[in-house]
Tab-separated table of C-alpha atoms in Angstrom:
chain	number	residue	atom	x	y	z
D	16	MET	CA	8.889	-7.514	-9.909
D	17	PHE	CA	8.345	-5.151	-6.994
D	18	MET	CA	9.295	-5.593	-3.330
D	19	GLN	CA	8.756	-3.554	-0.154
D	20	PHE	CA	10.164	-4.473	3.254
D	21	HIS	CA	12.100	-3.016	6.204
D	22	GLY	CA	14.933	-2.014	3.873
D	23	GLY	CA	12.935	-0.058	1.299
D	24	VAL	CA	10.984	-0.347	-1.945
D	25	TYR	CA	12.653	-2.043	-4.910
D	26	ARG	CA	12.031	-3.157	-8.474
D	27	SER	CA	13.679	-5.890	-10.531
D	28	ASP	CA	13.485	-6.108	-14.303
D	29	ASP	CA	15.542	-9.316	-14.543
D	30	ALA	CA	13.533	-11.828	-12.475
D	31	GLY	CA	15.240	-10.867	-9.214
D	32	THR	CA	18.880	-11.087	-10.275
D	33	SER	CA	19.330	-7.392	-9.490
D	34	TRP	CA	17.185	-4.815	-7.700
D	35	SER	CA	16.843	-1.025	-8.040
D	36	ASP	CA	15.825	1.190	-5.132
D	37	ILE	CA	12.619	3.015	-6.085
D	38	GLY	CA	11.750	4.341	-2.613
D	39	GLY	CA	12.285	7.998	-3.480
D	40	GLY	CA	10.231	10.021	-5.899
D	41	GLY	CA	7.372	11.022	-3.636
D	42	LEU	CA	7.107	8.432	-0.861
D	43	PRO	CA	7.059	9.886	2.673
D	44	SER	CA	8.973	6.813	3.866
D	45	ASN	CA	10.447	3.771	2.171
D	46	PHE	CA	9.572	1.531	5.139
D	47	GLY	CA	6.459	-0.598	5.104
D	48	PHE	CA	5.052	-4.035	4.520
D	49	PRO	CA	2.221	-4.292	1.973
D	50	LEU	CA	2.665	-3.954	-1.748
D	51	MET	CA	0.140	-4.683	-4.482
D	52	ILE	CA	0.484	-4.669	-8.269
D	53	ASP	CA	-1.890	-4.295	-11.181
D	54	PRO	CA	-1.375	-7.468	-13.268
D	55	ALA	CA	-2.444	-5.561	-16.393
D	56	ASP	CA	0.400	-3.037	-16.058
D	57	PRO	CA	3.983	-4.145	-15.269
D	58	ASN	CA	4.922	-0.559	-14.296
D	59	SER	CA	2.124	-0.174	-11.764
D	60	ALA	CA	2.347	-0.821	-8.016
D	61	TYR	CA	0.743	0.355	-4.765
D	62	VAL	CA	2.379	0.662	-1.334
D	63	ILE	CA	1.256	1.827	2.102
D	64	PRO	CA	4.306	3.410	3.761
D	65	LEU	CA	4.824	3.404	7.518
D	66	VAL	CA	7.100	5.785	9.412
D	67	ALA	CA	9.896	3.375	10.415
D	68	ASP	CA	10.761	0.095	12.076
D	69	MET	CA	10.453	1.644	15.544
D	70	ASP	CA	7.295	3.646	14.630
D	71	ARG	CA	5.106	1.357	12.521
D	72	VAL	CA	2.256	3.761	11.782
D	73	THR	CA	1.118	5.818	8.809
D	74	PRO	CA	3.160	9.032	8.441
D	75	GLY	CA	1.625	12.139	9.981
D	76	GLY	CA	-1.499	10.266	11.058
D	77	ARG	CA	-2.769	10.355	7.471
D	78	VAL	CA	-3.655	7.112	5.722
D	79	ARG	CA	-2.442	7.142	2.120
D	80	VAL	CA	-1.885	4.508	-0.516
D	81	TYR	CA	0.911	5.493	-2.891
D	82	GLU	CA	0.702	4.553	-6.544
D	83	THR	CA	3.336	4.383	-9.272
D	84	ARG	CA	2.483	4.008	-12.950
D	85	ASP	CA	6.063	4.432	-14.166
D	86	GLY	CA	7.884	1.571	-12.460
D	87	GLY	CA	8.702	3.546	-9.313
D	88	SER	CA	10.217	6.671	-10.848
D	89	SER	CA	7.443	8.679	-9.210
D	90	TRP	CA	4.738	8.039	-6.627
D	91	ALA	CA	1.353	9.726	-6.130
D	92	ALA	CA	-0.601	9.740	-2.858
D	93	ARG	CA	-4.126	8.374	-3.053
D	94	GLY	CA	-6.280	9.068	-0.040
D	95	ASP	CA	-9.655	10.460	-1.080
D	96	GLY	CA	-12.018	8.885	1.461
D	97	LEU	CA	-9.287	7.630	3.827
D	98	PRO	CA	-8.691	9.088	7.311
D	99	ALA	CA	-6.703	12.306	6.987
D	100	GLU	CA	-5.856	13.065	10.616
D	101	HIS	CA	-5.273	11.256	13.910
D	102	ALA	CA	-5.107	7.926	12.049
D	103	TYR	CA	-1.863	6.275	13.078
D	104	LEU	CA	-2.609	2.889	11.517
D	105	THR	CA	-0.475	-0.162	10.946
D	106	VAL	CA	-1.103	-2.250	7.831
D	107	LEU	CA	0.623	-5.615	7.727
D	108	ARG	CA	2.034	-7.489	4.724
D	109	GLN	CA	-0.917	-9.847	4.185
D	110	ALA	CA	-3.558	-7.195	4.871
D	111	PHE	CA	-3.509	-5.643	1.359
D	112	SER	CA	-5.303	-7.379	-1.491
D	113	ARG	CA	-6.753	-6.805	-4.915
D	114	ALA	CA	-9.405	-8.120	-7.262
D	115	GLY	CA	-9.519	-7.533	-11.005
D	116	GLU	CA	-7.006	-5.598	-13.047
D	117	GLY	CA	-6.634	-2.578	-15.278
D	118	GLY	CA	-9.784	-0.439	-15.308
D	119	GLN	CA	-11.531	-2.979	-13.055
D	120	LEU	CA	-8.839	-3.043	-10.343
D	121	GLU	CA	-10.222	-3.108	-6.794
D	122	LEU	CA	-7.937	-2.615	-3.776
D	123	TYR	CA	-8.620	-3.542	-0.145
D	124	PHE	CA	-6.589	-3.245	3.053
D	125	GLY	CA	-7.098	-3.699	6.769
D	126	SER	CA	-5.368	-2.269	9.823
D	127	THR	CA	-4.305	-3.726	13.137
D	128	SER	CA	-6.719	-1.272	14.785
D	129	GLY	CA	-9.657	-3.072	13.144
D	130	GLU	CA	-10.618	-1.072	10.055
D	131	VAL	CA	-11.006	-2.314	6.473
D	132	PHE	CA	-10.924	0.077	3.517
D	133	GLY	CA	-11.688	-0.524	-0.146
D	134	SER	CA	-11.410	1.127	-3.538
D	135	GLY	CA	-13.298	0.111	-6.677
D	136	ASP	CA	-11.383	2.481	-8.966
D	137	ALA	CA	-7.722	1.466	-8.591
D	138	GLY	CA	-7.169	3.634	-5.530
D	139	LEU	CA	-8.541	6.947	-6.765
D	140	THR	CA	-11.278	6.969	-4.112
D	141	TRP	CA	-11.696	4.925	-0.937
D	142	SER	CA	-14.486	3.875	1.411
D	143	THR	CA	-14.517	2.470	4.900
D	144	ILE	CA	-15.883	-1.063	4.647
D	145	ALA	CA	-15.707	-2.112	8.305
D	146	THR	CA	-14.722	-0.673	11.689
D	147	ARG	CA	-14.331	-2.011	15.212
D	148	LEU	CA	-13.024	-5.389	14.111
D	149	PRO	CA	-10.269	-7.228	15.932
D	150	PRO	CA	-6.800	-6.577	14.468
D	151	VAL	CA	-6.855	-7.308	10.730
D	152	PHE	CA	-3.848	-9.435	9.862
D	153	SER	CA	-4.978	-10.603	6.420
D	154	VAL	CA	-7.348	-9.470	3.668
D	155	VAL	CA	-8.369	-11.558	0.668
D	156	ALA	CA	-10.380	-10.024	-2.158
D	157	VAL	CA	-12.532	-12.397	-4.193
């Protein structure tokens, strides 16, 4: 099990009895809300870090989804196709969703500034799906 919240990013291998901090290893911040997993891979997870509780925007104005394939030992930034400058976005807990799994994993997220982004290749590349929406509080992939 994976968890991300105000206090960091964690993993449990014993159904939540104990938790290990996995927020290091390449994340620009361990603060954030959304977390998504690949059901086909128990060591795989995706997070969208924000700066901090008092500054709830993407670090450096660059939108990145961070991926781990080794249970949180390391994280890799995925942002090909996402805004790379002047994009101080906030992504809330329910605004990150997925469809499929494994090689067919699709990821989608929305921001409180009204954008929705999607990836059809497990986060390797991204596209803007919608802009100029009201704040996006929830995304559901079907």
